[in-house]
Short mmCIF file of C-alpha atoms in Angstrom, two decimals:
data_model
loop_
_atom_site.label_atom_id
_atom_site.label_comp_id
_atom_site.label_asym_id
_atom_site.label_seq_id
_atom_site.Cartn_x
_atom_site.Cartn_y
_atom_site.Cartn_z
CA MET A 1009 69.97 -10.34 101.65
CA THR A 1010 66.65 -11.12 103.23
CA GLU A 1011 64.01 -9.31 101.28
CA LEU A 1012 60.39 -8.94 102.01
CA ASN A 1013 57.86 -9.78 99.35
CA GLY A 1014 54.56 -9.63 101.08
CA GLY A 1015 56.08 -11.24 104.15
CA LEU A 1016 58.05 -13.85 102.23
CA THR A 1017 61.76 -13.91 102.89
CA ASP A 1018 64.42 -15.14 100.52
CA GLU A 1019 65.10 -17.97 102.94
CA MET A 1020 61.46 -19.05 102.81
CA LEU A 1021 61.50 -19.12 99.01
CA MET A 1022 64.70 -21.16 99.12
CA ALA A 1023 63.29 -23.57 101.70
CA TYR A 1024 60.27 -24.04 99.45
CA ALA A 1025 62.50 -24.78 96.46
CA ASP A 1026 64.47 -27.28 98.55
CA GLY A 1027 61.39 -29.00 99.95
CA GLU A 1028 62.18 -27.80 103.46
CA ALA A 1029 59.37 -25.31 103.96
CA SER A 1030 56.67 -25.97 106.52
CA PRO A 1031 53.21 -26.66 105.05
CA GLU A 1032 52.10 -23.14 106.04
CA GLU A 1033 55.12 -21.53 104.41
CA ALA A 1034 54.76 -23.68 101.31
CA ALA A 1035 51.12 -22.63 100.97
CA ALA A 1036 52.08 -18.97 101.29
CA VAL A 1037 54.81 -19.32 98.66
CA GLU A 1038 52.51 -21.19 96.29
CA ALA A 1039 49.88 -18.50 96.56
CA ALA A 1040 52.49 -15.86 95.78
CA LEU A 1041 53.89 -17.84 92.85
CA GLU A 1042 50.72 -17.42 90.89
CA SER A 1043 50.45 -13.70 91.31
CA ASP A 1044 54.04 -12.51 91.30
CA PRO A 1045 56.40 -13.63 88.53
CA ALA A 1046 59.36 -12.17 90.43
CA ILE A 1047 58.75 -14.65 93.26
CA ALA A 1048 58.45 -17.57 90.88
CA GLU A 1049 61.64 -16.49 89.19
CA ARG A 1050 63.39 -16.39 92.54
CA VAL A 1051 62.21 -19.93 93.35
CA LEU A 1052 63.40 -21.08 89.93
CA MET A 1053 66.78 -19.51 90.64
CA PHE A 1054 67.07 -21.56 93.82
CA GLN A 1055 66.03 -24.72 91.99
CA ASP A 1056 68.40 -24.09 89.13
CA THR A 1057 71.41 -23.33 91.29
CA ARG A 1058 70.87 -26.59 93.13
CA ALA A 1059 70.53 -28.57 89.92
CA LEU A 1060 73.60 -26.93 88.41
CA ALA A 1061 75.70 -27.53 91.51
CA GLN A 1062 74.60 -31.17 91.58
CA THR A 1063 75.82 -31.82 88.07
CA ALA A 1064 78.94 -29.67 88.32
CA PHE A 1065 80.74 -32.05 90.64
CA ALA A 1066 80.30 -35.67 89.67
CA PRO A 1067 82.26 -37.95 91.99
CA GLU A 1068 85.52 -38.91 90.35
CA PRO A 1069 87.07 -42.35 90.31
CA VAL A 1070 89.05 -42.93 93.48
CA PRO A 1071 92.78 -43.40 92.87
CA ASP A 1072 93.86 -46.98 93.50
CA ALA A 1073 96.49 -45.82 95.97
CA LEU A 1074 93.93 -44.10 98.18
CA LYS A 1075 91.54 -47.03 98.04
CA ALA A 1076 94.28 -49.53 98.82
CA SER A 1077 95.46 -47.41 101.71
CA VAL A 1078 92.00 -47.20 103.25
CA GLU A 1079 91.43 -50.91 102.69
CA ALA A 1080 94.65 -51.71 104.50
CA MET A 1081 93.61 -49.39 107.31
CA ILE A 1082 90.25 -51.15 107.64
CA ALA A 1083 91.92 -54.56 107.67
CA ARG A 1084 94.30 -53.42 110.44
CA HIS A 1085 91.44 -52.14 112.58
CA GLY A 1086 89.36 -55.21 111.88
CA SER A 1087 92.08 -57.66 112.87
CA ALA A 1088 92.85 -55.72 116.04
CA ALA A 1089 89.25 -55.38 117.13
CA ALA A 1090 87.60 -58.56 115.96
CA PRO A 1091 89.93 -61.20 114.61
CA ALA A 1092 87.15 -63.72 114.21
CA ALA A 1093 85.20 -61.39 111.98
CA GLN A 1094 88.04 -60.46 109.74
CA ASP A 1095 86.36 -61.75 106.62
CA ASN A 1096 83.49 -59.40 107.21
CA THR A 1097 85.75 -56.41 107.41
CA VAL A 1098 87.22 -57.03 103.99
CA PRO A 1099 85.78 -54.32 101.78
CA ALA A 1100 82.71 -55.38 99.95
CA ASP A 1101 81.74 -52.55 97.68
CA ASP A 1102 78.68 -54.14 96.21
CA ALA A 1103 77.31 -55.36 99.49
CA ALA A 1104 77.83 -51.96 101.02
CA ALA A 1105 76.25 -50.15 98.15
CA GLU A 1106 73.21 -52.39 98.05
CA GLY A 1107 72.84 -53.05 101.70
CA ASN A 1108 72.93 -50.84 104.73
CA VAL A 1109 74.54 -47.88 102.98
CA VAL A 1110 71.36 -47.20 101.15
CA ALA A 1111 69.49 -46.96 104.39
CA PHE A 1112 71.67 -44.09 105.47
CA ARG A 1113 70.87 -42.04 102.44
CA PRO A 1114 67.16 -41.39 102.69
CA ARG A 1115 65.92 -39.22 99.88
CA ARG A 1116 64.56 -36.09 101.37
CA THR A 1117 63.63 -34.11 98.35
CA SER A 1118 60.26 -35.68 97.66
CA ALA A 1119 58.58 -32.60 99.05
CA ALA A 1120 60.51 -30.28 96.76
CA PRO A 1121 58.34 -28.90 93.98
CA ALA A 1122 59.24 -29.97 90.47
CA ARG A 1123 60.75 -27.20 88.43
CA GLY A 1124 57.94 -27.59 85.95
CA GLN A 1125 55.34 -26.85 88.60
CA VAL A 1126 56.99 -23.59 89.55
CA PHE A 1127 57.47 -22.69 85.93
CA MET A 1128 53.85 -23.40 85.16
CA ALA A 1129 52.68 -21.20 87.98
CA MET A 1130 54.72 -18.36 86.61
CA ALA A 1131 53.72 -19.03 83.03
CA ALA A 1132 50.08 -18.92 84.07
CA SER A 1133 50.60 -15.46 85.45
CA VAL A 1134 52.49 -13.96 82.56
CA LEU A 1135 51.31 -15.81 79.47
CA GLY A 1136 47.94 -16.59 78.03
CA LEU A 1137 48.01 -20.07 79.35
CA ALA A 1138 45.41 -22.51 80.49
CA ILE A 1139 45.81 -25.83 82.18
CA GLY A 1140 42.92 -28.24 82.23
CA VAL A 1141 41.17 -26.15 79.64
CA GLY A 1142 38.18 -28.44 79.70
CA ALA A 1143 37.43 -28.07 76.02
CA PHE A 1144 36.17 -31.32 74.56
CA PHE A 1145 36.36 -32.25 70.95
CA ALA A 1146 34.28 -35.16 69.81
CA GLY A 1147 34.91 -36.28 66.27
CA SER A 1148 35.81 -33.37 64.09
CA GLU A 1149 33.49 -30.91 65.73
CA PHE A 1150 33.88 -29.04 68.93
CA GLY A 1151 31.46 -30.85 71.16
CA GLY A 1152 31.77 -29.33 74.59
CA SER A 1153 31.10 -26.09 76.32
CA PRO A 1154 33.62 -23.28 76.24
CA PRO A 1155 36.19 -23.35 79.01
CA ALA A 1156 34.55 -22.48 82.27
CA THR A 1157 37.70 -21.77 84.16
CA GLY A 1158 41.22 -20.66 83.53
CA PRO A 1159 42.61 -17.51 81.97
CA ALA A 1160 41.63 -18.67 78.50
CA THR A 1161 41.92 -15.33 76.85
CA GLY A 1162 43.15 -14.29 73.43
CA GLY A 1163 44.99 -17.00 71.60
CA VAL A 1164 44.13 -19.79 73.96
CA GLY A 1165 40.45 -19.01 73.99
CA GLN A 1166 40.16 -19.38 70.26
CA LEU A 1167 40.78 -23.11 70.50
CA ALA A 1168 37.24 -23.56 71.70
CA SER A 1169 35.83 -22.25 68.43
CA LEU A 1170 38.18 -24.06 66.06
CA PRO A 1171 37.64 -27.53 64.56
CA ILE A 1172 40.90 -28.91 65.86
CA GLY A 1173 39.57 -32.47 66.19
CA GLU A 1174 40.39 -33.08 62.55
CA GLY A 1175 43.95 -31.95 63.01
CA LEU A 1176 44.29 -34.25 65.98
CA ARG A 1177 43.55 -37.24 63.76
CA ALA A 1178 46.15 -36.30 61.15
CA PRO A 1179 49.64 -37.74 61.14
CA SER A 1180 52.26 -35.74 63.00
CA GLY A 1181 53.79 -33.01 60.91
CA GLU A 1182 50.88 -32.76 58.49
CA THR A 1183 49.35 -29.30 58.15
CA VAL A 1184 45.57 -29.18 58.35
CA ALA A 1185 43.59 -26.11 57.32
CA LEU A 1186 41.19 -24.78 59.93
CA GLY A 1187 39.39 -22.28 57.75
CA ASP A 1188 39.79 -18.52 57.86
CA GLY A 1189 43.43 -19.01 56.91
CA GLY A 1190 44.30 -20.77 60.15
CA VAL A 1191 46.30 -23.96 60.13
CA MET A 1192 47.10 -26.61 62.66
CA ARG A 1193 49.77 -29.23 62.91
CA ALA A 1194 50.13 -32.11 65.35
CA ILE A 1195 53.78 -32.31 66.36
CA THR A 1196 54.12 -35.62 68.16
CA THR A 1197 52.03 -38.40 69.65
CA PHE A 1198 52.85 -39.93 73.01
CA ARG A 1199 51.25 -41.46 76.06
CA ASN A 1200 51.00 -39.76 79.42
CA ALA A 1201 51.55 -41.46 82.77
CA SER A 1202 47.94 -42.71 82.77
CA GLY A 1203 48.39 -44.33 79.36
CA ASP A 1204 46.13 -41.83 77.55
CA LEU A 1205 47.07 -41.10 73.99
CA CYS A 1206 48.20 -37.48 73.79
CA ARG A 1207 49.36 -35.13 71.09
CA ASP A 1208 51.09 -31.81 71.26
CA PHE A 1209 50.08 -29.46 68.50
CA GLU A 1210 50.40 -25.97 67.13
CA VAL A 1211 47.59 -23.79 65.92
CA GLU A 1212 48.43 -20.73 63.88
CA THR A 1213 45.85 -18.11 63.18
CA ASP A 1214 46.55 -14.49 64.02
CA GLU A 1215 48.46 -15.84 66.95
CA SER A 1216 50.36 -19.00 67.57
CA VAL A 1217 49.04 -21.39 70.19
CA THR A 1218 50.78 -24.51 71.40
CA GLY A 1219 48.74 -27.14 73.16
CA VAL A 1220 48.50 -30.69 74.40
CA ALA A 1221 45.36 -32.74 73.92
CA CYS A 1222 44.76 -36.17 75.40
CA HIS A 1223 42.12 -38.69 74.40
CA ARG A 1224 39.93 -39.70 77.32
CA GLY A 1225 36.46 -41.10 77.53
CA GLY A 1226 36.06 -41.20 73.76
CA ALA A 1227 36.97 -37.57 73.14
CA TRP A 1228 39.95 -35.31 72.80
CA GLN A 1229 40.46 -32.97 75.68
CA VAL A 1230 42.83 -30.05 75.56
CA ASP A 1231 44.77 -30.31 78.80
CA PHE A 1232 47.20 -27.55 78.16
CA ALA A 1233 47.40 -24.58 75.87
CA VAL A 1234 49.70 -21.62 75.73
CA ALA A 1235 49.76 -18.62 73.45
CA GLN A 1236 53.13 -17.37 72.38
CA ALA A 1237 54.18 -14.17 74.05
CA VAL A 1238 53.10 -11.53 71.58
CA ASP A 1239 55.22 -8.58 72.63
CA PRO A 1240 58.81 -9.40 71.73
CA GLY A 1241 60.10 -6.21 73.29
CA GLY A 1242 58.40 -6.65 76.62
CA TYR A 1243 59.10 -8.62 79.71
CA ALA A 1244 59.05 -12.21 78.56
CA PRO A 1245 60.28 -14.59 81.19
CA ALA A 1246 58.78 -17.58 79.49
CA SER A 1247 58.21 -18.80 75.99
CA GLY A 1248 55.51 -21.16 74.82
CA ALA A 1249 58.10 -23.80 74.02
CA GLU A 1250 59.54 -23.65 77.52
CA ALA A 1251 56.08 -23.81 79.02
CA LEU A 1252 55.30 -26.85 76.87
CA ASP A 1253 58.49 -28.59 77.95
CA ALA A 1254 57.69 -27.84 81.55
CA TYR A 1255 54.16 -29.16 81.15
CA LEU A 1256 55.32 -32.35 79.44
CA SER A 1257 57.67 -33.01 82.32
CA THR A 1258 54.86 -32.61 84.85
CA ILE A 1259 52.64 -35.18 83.14
CA ASP A 1260 55.50 -37.64 82.71
CA ALA A 1261 55.07 -37.72 78.94
CA GLY A 1262 56.43 -40.82 77.27
CA ALA A 1263 58.69 -40.84 74.24
CA PRO A 1264 57.06 -39.86 70.96
CA LEU A 1265 55.57 -42.76 69.05
CA GLY A 1266 57.04 -43.74 65.70
CA ALA A 1267 54.98 -43.17 62.55
CA ALA A 1268 53.63 -46.73 62.42
CA GLU A 1269 52.82 -46.83 66.13
CA GLU A 1270 51.15 -43.47 65.84
CA LYS A 1271 48.97 -44.58 62.95
CA ALA A 1272 47.90 -47.72 64.79
CA ALA A 1273 47.11 -45.75 67.94
CA LEU A 1274 45.12 -43.11 66.07
CA ASP A 1275 43.22 -45.71 64.03
CA ALA A 1276 42.30 -47.49 67.23
CA LEU A 1277 40.42 -44.40 68.40
CA ARG A 1278 37.98 -44.47 65.55
CA MET B 120 85.46 -51.80 119.95
CA SER B 121 81.87 -52.00 118.92
CA ALA B 122 80.32 -54.31 116.40
CA GLN B 123 79.95 -51.31 114.15
CA ASP B 124 83.49 -51.79 112.95
CA ASP B 125 82.11 -54.45 110.68
CA THR B 126 79.83 -52.04 108.92
CA ILE B 127 81.99 -48.96 108.98
CA GLY B 128 84.73 -50.54 106.89
CA PRO B 129 82.55 -51.27 103.86
CA MET B 130 80.83 -47.92 104.23
CA LEU B 131 84.12 -46.08 104.16
CA ILE B 132 84.96 -47.77 100.89
CA ALA B 133 81.51 -47.14 99.46
CA PHE B 134 81.59 -43.47 100.38
CA LEU B 135 85.16 -42.80 99.25
CA PRO B 136 84.11 -40.96 96.07
CA THR B 137 81.69 -38.76 98.00
CA MET B 138 84.19 -38.03 100.77
CA ARG B 139 86.78 -37.18 98.20
CA ARG B 140 84.45 -34.81 96.40
CA PHE B 141 83.65 -32.99 99.63
CA ALA B 142 87.31 -32.82 100.65
CA LEU B 143 88.15 -31.45 97.22
CA SER B 144 85.54 -28.73 97.60
CA LEU B 145 87.29 -27.63 100.78
CA ALA B 146 90.90 -28.08 99.74
CA ARG B 147 90.63 -27.55 95.99
CA GLN B 148 93.73 -29.66 95.48
CA HIS B 149 93.62 -33.37 94.81
CA ASP B 150 96.63 -34.29 96.91
CA VAL B 151 95.43 -32.37 99.94
CA ALA B 152 91.91 -33.76 99.50
CA ASP B 153 93.15 -37.34 99.36
CA ASP B 154 95.25 -36.76 102.43
CA LEU B 155 92.20 -35.41 104.25
CA VAL B 156 90.11 -38.41 103.25
CA GLN B 157 92.76 -40.83 104.42
CA SER B 158 93.09 -39.11 107.79
CA ALA B 159 89.32 -38.97 108.14
CA CYS B 160 89.00 -42.72 107.52
CA GLU B 161 91.62 -43.40 110.18
CA ARG B 162 89.77 -41.21 112.63
CA ALA B 163 86.42 -42.80 111.77
CA LEU B 164 87.78 -46.28 112.45
CA LEU B 165 89.17 -45.16 115.80
CA ASN B 166 85.89 -43.51 116.77
CA ALA B 167 83.46 -45.94 115.18
CA GLY B 168 81.42 -46.03 118.37
CA SER B 169 80.48 -42.38 118.08
CA PHE B 170 78.61 -42.88 114.85
CA GLN B 171 74.88 -42.79 115.54
CA PRO B 172 73.05 -45.55 113.69
CA GLY B 173 70.11 -44.17 111.76
CA THR B 174 71.88 -40.94 110.88
CA ARG B 175 73.61 -40.24 107.64
CA PHE B 176 77.02 -41.81 107.45
CA ASP B 177 78.21 -39.28 104.89
CA ALA B 178 77.24 -36.35 107.13
CA TRP B 179 79.27 -37.91 109.95
CA MET B 180 82.27 -38.29 107.65
CA PHE B 181 81.89 -34.74 106.33
CA ARG B 182 82.09 -33.43 109.85
CA ILE B 183 85.28 -35.38 110.47
CA ILE B 184 86.77 -34.19 107.19
CA ARG B 185 85.80 -30.61 107.93
CA ASN B 186 87.32 -30.70 111.40
CA LEU B 187 90.56 -32.12 110.01
CA TRP B 188 90.57 -29.41 107.37
CA ILE B 189 90.12 -26.66 109.95
CA ASP B 190 92.92 -28.16 112.06
CA ARG B 191 95.10 -28.15 109.02
CA ILE B 192 94.34 -24.52 108.17
CA ARG B 193 95.14 -23.51 111.72
CA ARG B 194 98.43 -25.36 111.59
CA THR B 195 99.67 -24.15 108.26
CA ASN B 196 97.62 -21.05 107.70
CA THR B 197 98.51 -21.14 104.03
CA GLN B 198 95.35 -22.49 102.56
CA ALA B 199 93.91 -19.14 101.56
CA ALA B 200 96.73 -18.57 99.13
CA ALA B 201 96.59 -22.03 97.59
CA PRO B 202 95.67 -21.81 93.94
CA VAL B 203 93.25 -24.28 92.48
CA GLU B 204 95.06 -27.52 91.80
CA GLU B 205 98.74 -26.86 91.79
CA ALA B 206 99.86 -30.41 92.12
CA ASP B 207 99.71 -32.80 89.23
CA ALA B 208 100.52 -35.88 91.15
CA VAL B 209 99.60 -37.60 94.35
CA VAL B 210 102.12 -39.65 96.23
CA GLY B 211 100.45 -42.81 97.33
CA THR B 212 101.26 -44.49 100.61
CA ASP B 213 103.47 -46.87 98.74
CA GLY B 214 105.62 -43.96 97.71
CA VAL B 215 104.72 -44.20 94.04
CA ALA B 216 103.64 -41.04 92.34
CA VAL B 217 100.23 -41.51 90.82
CA ALA B 218 99.17 -39.32 87.98
CA THR B 219 95.91 -37.57 88.63
CA SER B 220 93.87 -35.57 86.28
CA ARG B 221 93.93 -31.84 86.65
CA LEU B 222 90.75 -30.27 87.83
CA GLU B 223 88.72 -29.72 84.73
CA LEU B 224 86.06 -27.38 85.88
CA SER B 225 82.84 -26.57 84.14
CA ASP B 226 81.60 -22.99 84.16
CA THR B 227 79.37 -23.80 87.09
CA ALA B 228 82.17 -25.47 89.03
CA GLN B 229 84.45 -22.50 88.37
CA ALA B 230 81.80 -20.14 89.65
CA ILE B 231 81.33 -22.24 92.77
CA HIS B 232 85.07 -22.16 93.37
CA GLN B 233 84.89 -18.37 93.26
CA LEU B 234 82.47 -18.27 96.19
CA PRO B 235 83.76 -17.33 99.64
CA ASP B 236 84.78 -20.46 101.58
CA GLU B 237 81.83 -20.46 103.97
CA GLN B 238 79.36 -20.10 101.10
CA ARG B 239 81.02 -22.78 98.99
CA GLU B 240 80.96 -25.16 101.92
CA VAL B 241 77.26 -24.84 102.65
CA LEU B 242 76.37 -24.97 98.97
CA THR B 243 78.37 -28.17 98.60
CA LEU B 244 76.81 -29.83 101.63
CA VAL B 245 73.21 -29.04 100.70
CA CYS B 246 73.11 -28.75 96.92
CA VAL B 247 75.83 -31.22 95.91
CA GLU B 248 75.75 -33.76 98.74
CA GLY B 249 72.04 -33.46 99.39
CA LEU B 250 72.14 -32.85 103.14
CA SER B 251 69.15 -31.24 104.79
CA TYR B 252 69.61 -27.82 106.38
CA ALA B 253 69.68 -29.48 109.80
CA GLU B 254 72.27 -32.04 108.71
CA ALA B 255 74.44 -29.32 107.22
CA ALA B 256 74.10 -27.33 110.43
CA GLY B 257 75.33 -30.41 112.31
CA VAL B 258 78.37 -30.77 110.06
CA MET B 259 79.25 -27.09 110.30
CA GLY B 260 78.40 -26.65 113.96
CA VAL B 261 76.19 -23.62 113.34
CA PRO B 262 72.45 -22.96 113.80
CA VAL B 263 70.05 -23.89 111.00
CA GLY B 264 69.24 -20.21 110.51
CA THR B 265 72.88 -19.54 109.70
CA VAL B 266 72.88 -22.37 107.17
CA MET B 267 69.84 -20.87 105.48
CA SER B 268 71.08 -17.30 105.27
CA ARG B 269 74.52 -18.41 104.06
CA LEU B 270 73.02 -20.77 101.54
CA ALA B 271 70.63 -18.16 100.16
CA ARG B 272 73.55 -15.74 99.77
CA ALA B 273 75.68 -18.42 98.15
CA ARG B 274 73.04 -19.24 95.55
CA THR B 275 72.28 -15.59 94.83
CA LYS B 276 75.98 -14.99 94.29
CA LEU B 277 76.33 -18.13 92.17
CA ALA B 278 73.44 -17.02 89.95
CA ALA B 279 75.12 -13.63 89.51
CA LEU B 280 78.48 -15.23 88.67
CA LEU B 281 76.80 -17.50 86.14
CA ALA B 282 74.97 -14.56 84.62
CA GLU B 283 78.35 -12.91 84.05
CA LYS B 284 79.33 -16.01 82.10
CA GLY B 285 76.16 -15.72 80.06
CA ILE B 286 74.41 -18.60 81.78
CA SER B 287 70.94 -17.57 82.81
CA VAL B 288 69.52 -19.05 85.95
CA GLY B 289 65.87 -18.95 86.82
CA ALA B 290 63.53 -18.21 83.98
CA ALA B 291 64.67 -14.71 83.15
CA ARG B 292 65.84 -14.28 79.61
CA SER B 293 67.03 -10.71 79.86
CA SER B 294 67.55 -10.02 83.51
CA PRO B 295 69.61 -12.18 85.87
CA THR B 296 67.49 -11.67 88.93
CA ARG B 297 64.22 -9.93 88.30
CA GLY B 298 62.29 -8.31 85.54
CA SER B 299 61.77 -4.67 84.99
CA ARG B 300 58.28 -4.88 86.33
CA SER B 301 57.71 -4.62 90.05
#
């Protein structure tokens, strides 16, 4: 079952997904993720099977008879081995759970890549998608330079020439005309892990673009934008909505603000 | 006896649900699983001194449970034919029959139960119980490389079984493993 993809074996891709790859292997996999959707898909498969298996078997409540039997067994051993310490051998679920037991269960998966990261790498290679677009919008006018980096082609690239700042000040759900028949709609308002006010939005012109803009340093910055896959018949491993979900999970997006909170937060920017 | 007896008792109780889950993944019958767990606890108390502080207690217990399970298969040699959850009741040590719920398996759990024993075992240890490859290798008594190749096969097979049930794994919408492009 080992297959070679430019020197990468299935086991290496799995080890990467599980956070067990060496730094060299992880770097090789990450480089391949961005250029080969098949590799990213394989890593996602390994991540998904782990996640599914984890949730498939929740521990069940232990039958009283079994618990009582083990407790009796422990008491017998305790009284035989250390009569003076018998009290300590009486089961103490809470103490065990909060005390030394925890120390024996070190979490090991911190090195495992988040599913969103892998997904984003793949999305970047198959969709018109740009992360860290670098387009600044001050006030209602586009006030920065066009994106210098990133595959900002087609639908994503058009953001730089559209007056989306106005739409970013409108209440969520309200449609704002962009001229030339294009419209834009902010969907929700939330805060990212850094506390920046952010909004996810849709722009519809000839194409549909979904994006996330955050307000930093007195201006809106588009941090993420993805054009919907335009060829419905073709190979489409990712949709814009999935990519957005994945992105939101990577920035630790908070819950959407309510209408009143949103208004207060937006007013505060003026 | 070592002073560890004091800590092993509470840990056995704390890890009962986890031990039971692992035993169930091997035996696939509640009564057999509970029997395994009980025997494993007895053995752990007798051999408390062989537990290495600083290592995972659950991995140590899994190894004991696994060894007991293999002994049992060798003795009875009937396990392979055992259907999933025949028994509805467990007889407790006090002789009272205790009603237990039947195994209600999700699609994923059903697919995992369809895996060959050696694949189901490694998948359970790593993906369900969260052991590292090395820890799983220790429980199973095989090299890490064997753990990895078995585990990769297990997950590939699981993804294929889930695809048959209409559950897509990975990001593919139309193809279970890879797209039509190369």
